[in-house]
Coordinates of C-alpha atoms in Angstrom, one line a residue:
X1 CA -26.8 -1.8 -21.5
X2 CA -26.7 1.7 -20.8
X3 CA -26.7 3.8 -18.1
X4 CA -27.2 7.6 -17.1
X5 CA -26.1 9.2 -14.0
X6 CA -27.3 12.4 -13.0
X7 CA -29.0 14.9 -10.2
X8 CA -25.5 15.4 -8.0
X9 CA -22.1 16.7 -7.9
X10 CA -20.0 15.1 -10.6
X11 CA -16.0 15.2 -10.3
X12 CA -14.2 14.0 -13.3
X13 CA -10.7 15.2 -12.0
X14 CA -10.2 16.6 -15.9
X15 CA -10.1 20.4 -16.2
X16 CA -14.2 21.2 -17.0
X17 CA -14.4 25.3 -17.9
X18 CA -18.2 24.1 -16.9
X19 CA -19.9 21.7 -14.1
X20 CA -20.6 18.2 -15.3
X21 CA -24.3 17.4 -14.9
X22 CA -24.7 14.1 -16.4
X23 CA -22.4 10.7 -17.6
X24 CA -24.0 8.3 -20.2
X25 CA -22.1 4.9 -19.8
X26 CA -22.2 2.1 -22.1
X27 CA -21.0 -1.5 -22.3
X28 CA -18.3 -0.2 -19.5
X29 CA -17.2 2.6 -21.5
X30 CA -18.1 6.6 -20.5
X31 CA -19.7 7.4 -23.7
X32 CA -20.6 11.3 -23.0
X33 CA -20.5 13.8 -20.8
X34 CA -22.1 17.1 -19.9
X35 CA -25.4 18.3 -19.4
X36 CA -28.2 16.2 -18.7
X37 CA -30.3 17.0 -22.1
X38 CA -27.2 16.6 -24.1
X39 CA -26.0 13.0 -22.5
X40 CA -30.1 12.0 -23.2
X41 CA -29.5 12.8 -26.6
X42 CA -26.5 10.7 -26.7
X43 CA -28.4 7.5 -25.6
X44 CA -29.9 5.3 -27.5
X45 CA -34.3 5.4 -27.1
X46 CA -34.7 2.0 -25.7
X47 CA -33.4 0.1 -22.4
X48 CA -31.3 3.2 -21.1
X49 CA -31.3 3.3 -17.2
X50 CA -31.3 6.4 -15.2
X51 CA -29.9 6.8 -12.1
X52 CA -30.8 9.5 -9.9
X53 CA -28.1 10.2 -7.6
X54 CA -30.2 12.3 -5.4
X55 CA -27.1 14.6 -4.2
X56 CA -25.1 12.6 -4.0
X57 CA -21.3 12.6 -5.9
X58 CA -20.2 10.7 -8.5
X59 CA -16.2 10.5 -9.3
X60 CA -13.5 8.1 -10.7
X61 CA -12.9 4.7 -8.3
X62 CA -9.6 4.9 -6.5
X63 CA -6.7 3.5 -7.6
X64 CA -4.3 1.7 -4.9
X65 CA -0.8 2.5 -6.0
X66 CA 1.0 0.9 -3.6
X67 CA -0.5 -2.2 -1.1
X68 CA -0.3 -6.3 -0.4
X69 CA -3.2 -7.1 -1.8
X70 CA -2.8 -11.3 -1.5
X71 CA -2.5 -10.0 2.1
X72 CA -5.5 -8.5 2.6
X73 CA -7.6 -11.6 3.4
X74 CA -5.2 -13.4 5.3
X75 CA -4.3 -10.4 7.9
X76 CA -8.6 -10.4 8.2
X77 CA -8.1 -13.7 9.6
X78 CA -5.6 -13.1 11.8
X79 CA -6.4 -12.0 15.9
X80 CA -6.6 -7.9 15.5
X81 CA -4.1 -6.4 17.7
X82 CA -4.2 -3.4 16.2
X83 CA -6.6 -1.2 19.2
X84 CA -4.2 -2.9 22.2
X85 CA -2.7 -0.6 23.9
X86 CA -0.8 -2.5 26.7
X87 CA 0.4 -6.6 26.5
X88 CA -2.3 -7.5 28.9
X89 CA -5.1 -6.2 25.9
X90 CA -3.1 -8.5 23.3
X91 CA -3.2 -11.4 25.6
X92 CA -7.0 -11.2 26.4
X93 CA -7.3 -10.6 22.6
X94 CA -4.7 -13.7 21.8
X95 CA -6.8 -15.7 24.1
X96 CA -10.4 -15.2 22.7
X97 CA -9.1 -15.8 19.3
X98 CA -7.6 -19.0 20.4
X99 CA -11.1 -20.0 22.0
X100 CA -13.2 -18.8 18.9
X101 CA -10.7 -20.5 16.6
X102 CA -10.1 -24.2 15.7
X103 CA -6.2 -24.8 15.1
X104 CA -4.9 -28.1 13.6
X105 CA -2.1 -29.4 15.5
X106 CA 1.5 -27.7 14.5
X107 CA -0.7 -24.7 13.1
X108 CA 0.7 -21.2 14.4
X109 CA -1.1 -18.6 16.2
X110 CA -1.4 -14.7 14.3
X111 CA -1.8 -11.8 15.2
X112 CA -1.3 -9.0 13.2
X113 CA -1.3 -5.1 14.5
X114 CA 0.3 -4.3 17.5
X115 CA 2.6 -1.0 17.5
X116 CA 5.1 -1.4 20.7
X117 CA 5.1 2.9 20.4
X118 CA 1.3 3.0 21.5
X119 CA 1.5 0.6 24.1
X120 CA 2.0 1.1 27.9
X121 CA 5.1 -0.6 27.8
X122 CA 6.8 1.3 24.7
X123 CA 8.0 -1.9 24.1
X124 CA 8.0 -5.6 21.8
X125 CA 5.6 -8.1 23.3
X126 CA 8.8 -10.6 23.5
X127 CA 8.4 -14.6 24.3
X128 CA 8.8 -13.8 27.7
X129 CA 5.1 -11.9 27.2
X130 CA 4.0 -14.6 24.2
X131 CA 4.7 -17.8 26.5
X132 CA 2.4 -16.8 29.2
X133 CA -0.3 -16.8 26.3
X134 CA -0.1 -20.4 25.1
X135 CA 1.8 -23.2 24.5
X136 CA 1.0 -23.4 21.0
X137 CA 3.7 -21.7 18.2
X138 CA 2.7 -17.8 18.1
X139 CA 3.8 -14.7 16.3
X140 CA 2.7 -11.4 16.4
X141 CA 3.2 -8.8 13.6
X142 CA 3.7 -5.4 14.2
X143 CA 1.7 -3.1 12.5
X144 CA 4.3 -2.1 9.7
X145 CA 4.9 -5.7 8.9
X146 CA 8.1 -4.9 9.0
X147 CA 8.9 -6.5 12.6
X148 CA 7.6 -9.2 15.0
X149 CA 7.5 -11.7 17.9
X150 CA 7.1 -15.5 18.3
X151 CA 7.1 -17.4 21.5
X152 CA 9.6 -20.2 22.7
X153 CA 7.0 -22.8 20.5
X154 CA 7.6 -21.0 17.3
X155 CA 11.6 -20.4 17.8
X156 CA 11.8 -24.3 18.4
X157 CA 9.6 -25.0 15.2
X158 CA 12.0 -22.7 13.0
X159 CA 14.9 -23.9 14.4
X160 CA 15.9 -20.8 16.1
X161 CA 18.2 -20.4 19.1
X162 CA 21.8 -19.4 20.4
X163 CA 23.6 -20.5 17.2
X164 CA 21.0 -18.9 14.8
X165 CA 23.1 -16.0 12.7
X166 CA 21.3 -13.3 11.2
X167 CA 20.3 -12.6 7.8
X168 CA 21.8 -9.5 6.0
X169 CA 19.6 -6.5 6.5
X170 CA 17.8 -7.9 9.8
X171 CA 17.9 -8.7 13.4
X172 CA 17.3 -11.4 15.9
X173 CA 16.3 -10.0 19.2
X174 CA 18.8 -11.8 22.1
X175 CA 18.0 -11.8 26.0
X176 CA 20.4 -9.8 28.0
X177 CA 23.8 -11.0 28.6
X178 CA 23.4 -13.7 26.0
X179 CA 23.3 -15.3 22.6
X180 CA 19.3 -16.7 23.3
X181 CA 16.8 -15.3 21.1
X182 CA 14.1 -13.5 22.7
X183 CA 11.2 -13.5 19.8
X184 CA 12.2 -10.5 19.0
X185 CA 12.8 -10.5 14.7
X186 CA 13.0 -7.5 12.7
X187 CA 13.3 -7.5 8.9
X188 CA 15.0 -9.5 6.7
X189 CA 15.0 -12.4 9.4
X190 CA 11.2 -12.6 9.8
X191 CA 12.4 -15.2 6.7
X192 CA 13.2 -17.4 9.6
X193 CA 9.3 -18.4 10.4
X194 CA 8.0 -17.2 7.5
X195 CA 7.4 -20.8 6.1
X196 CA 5.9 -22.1 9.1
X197 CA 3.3 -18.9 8.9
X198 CA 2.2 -19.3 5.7
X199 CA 0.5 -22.7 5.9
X200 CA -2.8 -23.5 3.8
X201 CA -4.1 -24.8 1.1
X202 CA -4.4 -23.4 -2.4
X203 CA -8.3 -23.7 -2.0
X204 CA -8.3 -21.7 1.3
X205 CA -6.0 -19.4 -0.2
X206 CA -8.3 -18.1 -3.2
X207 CA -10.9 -18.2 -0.8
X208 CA -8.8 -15.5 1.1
X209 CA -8.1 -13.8 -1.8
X210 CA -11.4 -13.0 -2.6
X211 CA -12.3 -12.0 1.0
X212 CA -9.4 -9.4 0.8
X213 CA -11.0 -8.2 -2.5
X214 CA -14.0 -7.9 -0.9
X215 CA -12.3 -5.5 1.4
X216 CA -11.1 -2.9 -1.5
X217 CA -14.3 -3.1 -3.1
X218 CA -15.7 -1.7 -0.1
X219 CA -13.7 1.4 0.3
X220 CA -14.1 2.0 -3.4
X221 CA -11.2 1.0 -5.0
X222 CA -11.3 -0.7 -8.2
X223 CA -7.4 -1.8 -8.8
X224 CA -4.8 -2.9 -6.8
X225 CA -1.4 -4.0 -6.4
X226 CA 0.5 -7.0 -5.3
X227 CA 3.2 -5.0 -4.2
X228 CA 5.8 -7.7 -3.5
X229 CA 4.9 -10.3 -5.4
X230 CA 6.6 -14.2 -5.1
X231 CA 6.0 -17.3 -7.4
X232 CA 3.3 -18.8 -5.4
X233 CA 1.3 -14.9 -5.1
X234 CA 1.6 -14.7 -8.6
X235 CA 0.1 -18.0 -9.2
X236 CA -2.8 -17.2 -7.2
X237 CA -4.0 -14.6 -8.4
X238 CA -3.6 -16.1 -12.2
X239 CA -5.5 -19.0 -10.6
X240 CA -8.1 -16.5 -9.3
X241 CA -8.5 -14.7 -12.7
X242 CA -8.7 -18.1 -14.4
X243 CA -11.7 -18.9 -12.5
X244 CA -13.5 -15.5 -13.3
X245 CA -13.4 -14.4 -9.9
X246 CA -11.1 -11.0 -10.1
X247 CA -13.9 -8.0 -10.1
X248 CA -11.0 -5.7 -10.1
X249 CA -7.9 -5.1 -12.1
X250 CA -4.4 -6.6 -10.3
X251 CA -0.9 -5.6 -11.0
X252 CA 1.6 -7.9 -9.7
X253 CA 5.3 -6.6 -8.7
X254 CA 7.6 -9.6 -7.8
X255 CA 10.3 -8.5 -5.1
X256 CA 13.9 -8.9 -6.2
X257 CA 14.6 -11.7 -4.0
X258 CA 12.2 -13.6 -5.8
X259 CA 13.6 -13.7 -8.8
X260 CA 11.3 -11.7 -11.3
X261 CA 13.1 -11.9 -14.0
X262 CA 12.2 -15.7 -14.7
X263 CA 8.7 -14.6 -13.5
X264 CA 8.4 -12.6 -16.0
X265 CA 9.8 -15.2 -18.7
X266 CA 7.5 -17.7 -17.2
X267 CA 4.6 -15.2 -17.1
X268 CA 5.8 -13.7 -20.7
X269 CA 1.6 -12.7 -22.1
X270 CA 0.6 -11.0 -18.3
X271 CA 3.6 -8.4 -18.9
X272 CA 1.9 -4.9 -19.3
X273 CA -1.2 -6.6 -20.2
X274 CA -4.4 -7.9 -18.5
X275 CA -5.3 -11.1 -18.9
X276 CA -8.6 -11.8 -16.9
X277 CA -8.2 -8.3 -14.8
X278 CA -4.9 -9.6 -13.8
X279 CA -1.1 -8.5 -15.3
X280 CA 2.7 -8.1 -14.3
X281 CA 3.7 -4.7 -14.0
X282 CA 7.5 -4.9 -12.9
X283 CA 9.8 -5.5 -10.4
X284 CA 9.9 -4.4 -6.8
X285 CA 13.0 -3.6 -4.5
X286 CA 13.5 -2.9 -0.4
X287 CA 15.9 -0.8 0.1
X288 CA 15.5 0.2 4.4
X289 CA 12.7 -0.1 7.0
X290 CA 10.4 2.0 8.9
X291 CA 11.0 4.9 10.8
X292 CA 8.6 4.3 13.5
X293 CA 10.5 0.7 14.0
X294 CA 13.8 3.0 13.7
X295 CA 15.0 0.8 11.1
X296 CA 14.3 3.3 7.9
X297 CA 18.5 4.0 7.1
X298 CA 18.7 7.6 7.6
X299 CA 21.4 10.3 6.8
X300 CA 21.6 11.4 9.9
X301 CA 20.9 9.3 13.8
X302 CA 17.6 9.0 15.3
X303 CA 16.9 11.3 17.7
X304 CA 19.0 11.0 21.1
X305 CA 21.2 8.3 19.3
X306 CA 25.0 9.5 18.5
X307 CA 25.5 7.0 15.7
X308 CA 22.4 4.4 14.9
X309 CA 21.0 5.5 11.7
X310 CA 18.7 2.7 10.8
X311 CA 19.3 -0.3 8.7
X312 CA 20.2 -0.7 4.7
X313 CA 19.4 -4.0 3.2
X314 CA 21.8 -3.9 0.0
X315 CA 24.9 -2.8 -1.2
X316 CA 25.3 -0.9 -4.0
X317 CA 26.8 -3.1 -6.5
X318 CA 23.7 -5.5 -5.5
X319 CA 21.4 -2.4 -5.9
X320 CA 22.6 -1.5 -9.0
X321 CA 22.4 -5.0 -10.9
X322 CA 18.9 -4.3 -10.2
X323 CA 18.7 -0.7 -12.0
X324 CA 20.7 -1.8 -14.0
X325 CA 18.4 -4.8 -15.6
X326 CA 15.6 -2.3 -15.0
X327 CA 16.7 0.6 -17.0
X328 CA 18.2 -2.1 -19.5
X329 CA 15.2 -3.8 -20.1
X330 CA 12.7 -0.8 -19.8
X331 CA 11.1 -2.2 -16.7
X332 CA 8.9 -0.3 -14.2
X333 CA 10.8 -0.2 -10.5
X334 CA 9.1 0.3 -7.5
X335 CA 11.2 0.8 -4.4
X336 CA 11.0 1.3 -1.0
X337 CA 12.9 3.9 0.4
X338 CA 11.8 5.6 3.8
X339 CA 14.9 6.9 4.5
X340 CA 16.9 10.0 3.1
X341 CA 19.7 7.3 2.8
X342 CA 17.9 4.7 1.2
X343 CA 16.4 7.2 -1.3
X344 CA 19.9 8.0 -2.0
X345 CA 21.1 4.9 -2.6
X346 CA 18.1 4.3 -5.0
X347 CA 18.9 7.8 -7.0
X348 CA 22.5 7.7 -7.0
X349 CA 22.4 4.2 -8.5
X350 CA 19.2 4.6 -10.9
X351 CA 20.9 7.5 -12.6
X352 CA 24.2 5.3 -12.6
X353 CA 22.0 2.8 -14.7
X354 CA 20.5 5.5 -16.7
X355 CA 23.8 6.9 -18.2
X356 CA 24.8 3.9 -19.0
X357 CA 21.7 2.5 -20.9
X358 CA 20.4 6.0 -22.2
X359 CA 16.5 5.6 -23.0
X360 CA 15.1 5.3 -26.4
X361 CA 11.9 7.5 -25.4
X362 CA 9.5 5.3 -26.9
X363 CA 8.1 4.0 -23.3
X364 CA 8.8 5.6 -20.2
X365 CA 9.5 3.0 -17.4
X366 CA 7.8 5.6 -14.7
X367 CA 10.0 4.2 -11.7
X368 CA 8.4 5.0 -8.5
X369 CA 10.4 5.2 -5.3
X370 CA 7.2 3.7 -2.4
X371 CA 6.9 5.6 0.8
X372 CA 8.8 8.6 0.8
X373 CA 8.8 9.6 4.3
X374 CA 11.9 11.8 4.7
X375 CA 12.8 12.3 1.2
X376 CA 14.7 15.6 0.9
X377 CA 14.0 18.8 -1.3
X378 CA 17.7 18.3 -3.1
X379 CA 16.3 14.6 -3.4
X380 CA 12.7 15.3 -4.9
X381 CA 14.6 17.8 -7.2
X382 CA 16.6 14.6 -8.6
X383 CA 13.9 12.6 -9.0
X384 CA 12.0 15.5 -11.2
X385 CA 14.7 15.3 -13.3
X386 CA 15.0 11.4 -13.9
X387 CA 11.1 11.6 -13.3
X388 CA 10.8 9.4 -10.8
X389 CA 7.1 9.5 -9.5
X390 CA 6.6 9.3 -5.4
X391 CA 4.6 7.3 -3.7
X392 CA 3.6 8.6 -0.7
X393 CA 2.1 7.1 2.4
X394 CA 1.1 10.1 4.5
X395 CA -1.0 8.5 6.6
X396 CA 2.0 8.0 8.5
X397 CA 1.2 11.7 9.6
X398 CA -1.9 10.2 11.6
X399 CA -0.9 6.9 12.4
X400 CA 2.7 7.4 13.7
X401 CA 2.9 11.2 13.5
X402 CA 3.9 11.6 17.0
X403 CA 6.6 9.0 17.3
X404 CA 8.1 10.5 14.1
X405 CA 8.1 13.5 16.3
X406 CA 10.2 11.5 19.0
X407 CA 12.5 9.8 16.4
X408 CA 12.7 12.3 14.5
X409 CA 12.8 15.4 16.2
X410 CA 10.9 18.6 15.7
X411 CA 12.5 19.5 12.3
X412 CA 12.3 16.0 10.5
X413 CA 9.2 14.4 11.8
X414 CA 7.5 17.6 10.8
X415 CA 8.3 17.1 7.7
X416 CA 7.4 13.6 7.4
X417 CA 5.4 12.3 4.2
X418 CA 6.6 16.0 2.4
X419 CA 3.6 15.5 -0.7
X420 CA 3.5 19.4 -0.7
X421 CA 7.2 19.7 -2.2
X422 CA 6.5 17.4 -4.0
X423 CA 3.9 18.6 -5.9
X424 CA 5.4 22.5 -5.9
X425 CA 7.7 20.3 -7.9
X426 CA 5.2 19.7 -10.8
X427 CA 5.9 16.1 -9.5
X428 CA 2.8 13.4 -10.1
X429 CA 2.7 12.5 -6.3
X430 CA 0.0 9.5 -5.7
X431 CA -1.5 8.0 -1.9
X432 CA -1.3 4.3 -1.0
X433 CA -2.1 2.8 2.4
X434 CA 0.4 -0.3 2.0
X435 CA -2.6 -2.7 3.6
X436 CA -2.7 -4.7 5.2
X437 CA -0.1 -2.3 7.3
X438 CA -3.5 0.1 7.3
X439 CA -6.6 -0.3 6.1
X440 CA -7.5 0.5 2.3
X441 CA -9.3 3.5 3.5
X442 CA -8.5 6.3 0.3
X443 CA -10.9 9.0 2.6
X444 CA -8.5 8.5 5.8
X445 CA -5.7 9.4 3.3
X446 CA -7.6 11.9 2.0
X447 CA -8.4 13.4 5.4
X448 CA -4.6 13.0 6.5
X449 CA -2.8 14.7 3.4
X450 CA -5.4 17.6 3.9
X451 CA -4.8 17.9 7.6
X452 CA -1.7 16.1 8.9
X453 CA -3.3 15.6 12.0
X454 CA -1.6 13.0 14.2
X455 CA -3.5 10.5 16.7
X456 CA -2.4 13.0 20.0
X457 CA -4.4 15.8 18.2
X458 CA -1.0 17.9 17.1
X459 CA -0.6 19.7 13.4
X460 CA 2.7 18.4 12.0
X461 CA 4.1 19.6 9.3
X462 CA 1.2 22.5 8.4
X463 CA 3.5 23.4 5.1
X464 CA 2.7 20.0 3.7
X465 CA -0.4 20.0 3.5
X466 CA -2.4 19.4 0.2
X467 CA -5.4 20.7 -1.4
X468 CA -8.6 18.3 -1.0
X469 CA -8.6 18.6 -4.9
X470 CA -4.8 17.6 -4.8
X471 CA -5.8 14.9 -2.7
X472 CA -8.3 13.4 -4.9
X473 CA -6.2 13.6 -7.7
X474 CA -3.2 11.6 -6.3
X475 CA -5.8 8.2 -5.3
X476 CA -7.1 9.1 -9.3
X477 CA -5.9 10.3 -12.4
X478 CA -2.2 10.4 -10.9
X479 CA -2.4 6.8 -9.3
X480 CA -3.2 5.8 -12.7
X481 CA -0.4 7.5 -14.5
X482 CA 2.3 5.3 -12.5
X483 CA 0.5 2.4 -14.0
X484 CA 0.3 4.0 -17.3
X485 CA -2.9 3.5 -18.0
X486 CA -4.0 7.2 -17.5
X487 CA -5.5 7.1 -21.2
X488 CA -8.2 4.4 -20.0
X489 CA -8.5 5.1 -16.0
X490 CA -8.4 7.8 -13.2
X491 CA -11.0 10.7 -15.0
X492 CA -14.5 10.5 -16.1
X493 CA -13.3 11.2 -19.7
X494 CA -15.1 10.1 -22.9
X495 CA -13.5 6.9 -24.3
X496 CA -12.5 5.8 -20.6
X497 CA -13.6 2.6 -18.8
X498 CA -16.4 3.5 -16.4
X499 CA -14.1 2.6 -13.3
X500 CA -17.2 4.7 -10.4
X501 CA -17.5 5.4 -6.8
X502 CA -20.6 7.2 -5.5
X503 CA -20.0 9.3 -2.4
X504 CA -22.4 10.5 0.2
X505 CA -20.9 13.7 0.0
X506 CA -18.9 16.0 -1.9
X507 CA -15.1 16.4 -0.3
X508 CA -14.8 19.6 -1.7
X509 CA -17.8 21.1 0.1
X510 CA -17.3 19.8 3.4
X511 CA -15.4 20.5 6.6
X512 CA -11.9 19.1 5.4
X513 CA -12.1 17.5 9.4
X514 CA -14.9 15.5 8.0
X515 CA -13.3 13.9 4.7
X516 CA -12.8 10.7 6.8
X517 CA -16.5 10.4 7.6
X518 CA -17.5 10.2 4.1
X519 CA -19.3 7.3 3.0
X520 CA -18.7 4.7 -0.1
X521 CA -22.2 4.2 -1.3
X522 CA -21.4 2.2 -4.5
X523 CA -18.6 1.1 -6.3
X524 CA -18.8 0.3 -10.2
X525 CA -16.1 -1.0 -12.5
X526 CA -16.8 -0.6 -16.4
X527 CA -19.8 -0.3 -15.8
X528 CA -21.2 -3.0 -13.8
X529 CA -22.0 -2.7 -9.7
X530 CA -19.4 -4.6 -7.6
X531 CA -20.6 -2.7 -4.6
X532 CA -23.5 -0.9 -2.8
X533 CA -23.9 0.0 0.7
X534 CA -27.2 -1.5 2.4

């Protein structure tokens, strides 16, 4: 089968001296490029389609550097408290759910979205809010994932009360004056519930899975990540791949906790390689929280605090066992750092690990440090040296722009998600969205690393902004160099898989305000159509 694509705007993300008119594809592959009478000659006489893009762009898929992708489905399932803006909107949207929603008997309630700094309160829906909803066990995530609340039938289920110590690196929410939980659980303790709201069934699982694939295939992205990977999400997705039902490549990235090392021994052919559109691709560490939960651990307090600087989860011995076996055994790190601290801890540590276990050059580990959000100039400088690649999820400049302002301050919530020093640094900086924290939208991030706009309408951080072109780049071509499969993905080059998205319009001709109203038309991967738009 082969296929020619022609009459619009093609952008290959390569450096063309001349415009690109035509692509001939076959059997997946991008066969030739250039102009249209050239790329006819190149095809073979018989059974060639032509598709007439009728003005519309062509360009690489995006590739997600940095999400949840198991998650995906599940959170699609889950009561959307994401547009609530006070507790009395997440109750009337608890309470449809619960009518529109068969529950088996000790099955919790979800809710995933709410962000306590855009509602009228400014505070945590606590139990005291959660019990006057049902009777049943709830929680509610916050948006960030990073923090949430269960009612009084939930705390009882997990065993939670008075006596209930916390885990290193989290915190259990207490009513005044006493030792009584409140619902309130930030971090590391959300491991208290976390078996009681994972229930399912392996069957209902995959189904999920493939609903939450669904959901990337949509906004046109064509590989993902599991970005904290466990046994049973590795499993899954094997399970799913097994079956012939992954359209698009995964790379799976168990957390530390979990134990990747005997993952990976278990796992031994999906390391650096696919197996079904599915592989390992190394281990994953979190290192703080997030700044609009003020738990990020930060060099310096929050704004208005004398002394609270956020929460770090490790120590350093325990963060460097991990460097350590990463640098030993040439293994690709991602880590979460969102504060200057915590991206401290990760450099001082790394380079630690590097002295000691010099690198042989014949495979660069490419360890990426995820988020980014007040990385410092002196710190981008060390990670140009070591090469550390940044991840950066600027659409914290939209989404929580003008909390960071508040938390912040004026000076360092300007400069929140920095991808402009960054790249001044020659630095390959790529986009992610961490869904299900945000949706897998690659043209909001577009729109918000061109404009750094936040929701209340203010500019922050004008000096960071990128170039639309920049922008493109970091979802493409350098999203697919921290996987290191640049040579086959990211740029309509010859020899390259033909990994597509068709646009309804060009994002280098348009209003840069209007990036986030560009359309996915199609998605394509090697080749073959996973996606058009009716």
């Amino acid at each position: 089968m082969q296929t020619i694509y022609y009459g619009g705007d093609i952008l290959t993300m390569e450096r063309e001296e001349v415009p690109v008119e035509a692509i001939l594809v076959k059997d997946g592959v991008i066969k030739k490029k250039g102009n249209l009478q050239e790329v006819e000659a190149a095809a073979e006489t018989k059974g060639t389609e032509q598709v007439n893009l009728n003005g519309r762009t062509l360009m690489p898929s995006f590739i997600d550097p940095h999400s949840h992708f198991p998650f995906v489905g599940p959170v699609s399932r889950m009561a959307d408290l994401s547009g609530c803006g006070s507790f009395d909107e997440i109750a009337d949207v608890l309470r449809k759910y619960l009518e529109q929603k068969e529950f088996e008997q000790n099955e919790v309630v979800i809710g995933f979205g709410y962000d306590h700094t855009m509602l009228k309160e400014q505070r945590h829906p606590v139990k005291e809010v959660l019990n006057q909803i049902t009777d049943r066990p709830l929680f509610v995530f916050h948006a960030s994932a990073h923090m949430g609340c269960a009612n009084d039938a939930l705390l009882d289920m997990a065993g939670i009360d008075s006596r209930t110590e916390e885990v290193e690196g989290g915190t259990i929410g207490r009513m005044t004056g006493s030792m009584e939980p409140d619902g309130y659980l930030e971090e590391t303790c959300l491991t208290l519930v976390q078996q009681y709201i994972a229930g399912g069934s392996e069957h209902e699982y995959l189904k999920l899975l493939e609903e939450g694939q669904e959901v990337y295939v949509q906004n046109g992205i064509t590989t993902v990540q599991d970005g904290a990977a466990s046994v049973l999400t590795v499993e899954l997705c094997k399970a799913l791949a097994d079956q012939g039902k992954l359209n698009i490549d995964v790379i799976s990235y168990p957390l530390v906790d979990n134990d990747p090392g005997k993952i990976f021994e278990a796992n031994a052919s999906y390391v650096k390689q696919y197996h079904n559109r599915f592989r390992l691709g190394g281990y994953k560490m979190l290192l703080d929280g997030t700044p609009q939960g003020k738990t990020a651990w930060l060099t310096e307090p929050y704004e208005g605090d004398e002394e609270y600087r956020g929460t770090s989860w490790y120590k350093d011995d325990q963060v460097k066992k991990v460097t350590d076996e990463a640098v030993r055994n040439n293994i690709q790190l991602l880590t979460h750092c969102n504060g200057d601290a915590a991206a401290d801890q990760l450099l001082r540590n790394y380079k630690k690990s590097m002295e000691a276990s010099p690198q042989s050059g014949e495979e660069e580990p490419r360890p990426v440090m995820i988020h980014c959000q007040t990385v410092r100039d002196d710190q981008l400088d060390v990670m140009k040296e070591i090469q550390m690649i940044p991840s950066i999820f600027v659409d914290h400049t939209y989404y929580w722009g003008d909390v960071h302002l508040k938390n912040l301050g004026e000076a360092r919530g300007s400069r929140i998600s920095p991808a402009r020093s960054a790249i001044d640094r020659g630095l390959p900086v790529n986009l992610h969205q961490d869904s299900p924290v945000i949706r897998p939208d690659m043209l909001q991030t577009i729109w918000s690393a061109v404009n750094r706009q936040t929701r209340g309408g203010v500019t922050i951080g004008p000096d960071q902004r990128i170039s639309v072109k920049e922008a493109l780049q970091a979802v493409t071509i350098h999203a697919a160099y921290q996987y290191g499969e640049e040579d086959a993905k990211g740029s309509i080059k010859e020899g390259k898989w033909a990994d597509l998205v068709i646009l309804d319009l060009n994002p280098l001709e348009i209003d840069p305000m209007k990036l986030r109203d560009i359309q996915v038309e199609e998605t394509i991967k090697e080749g073959e159509t996973l996606y058009k738009k009716a």
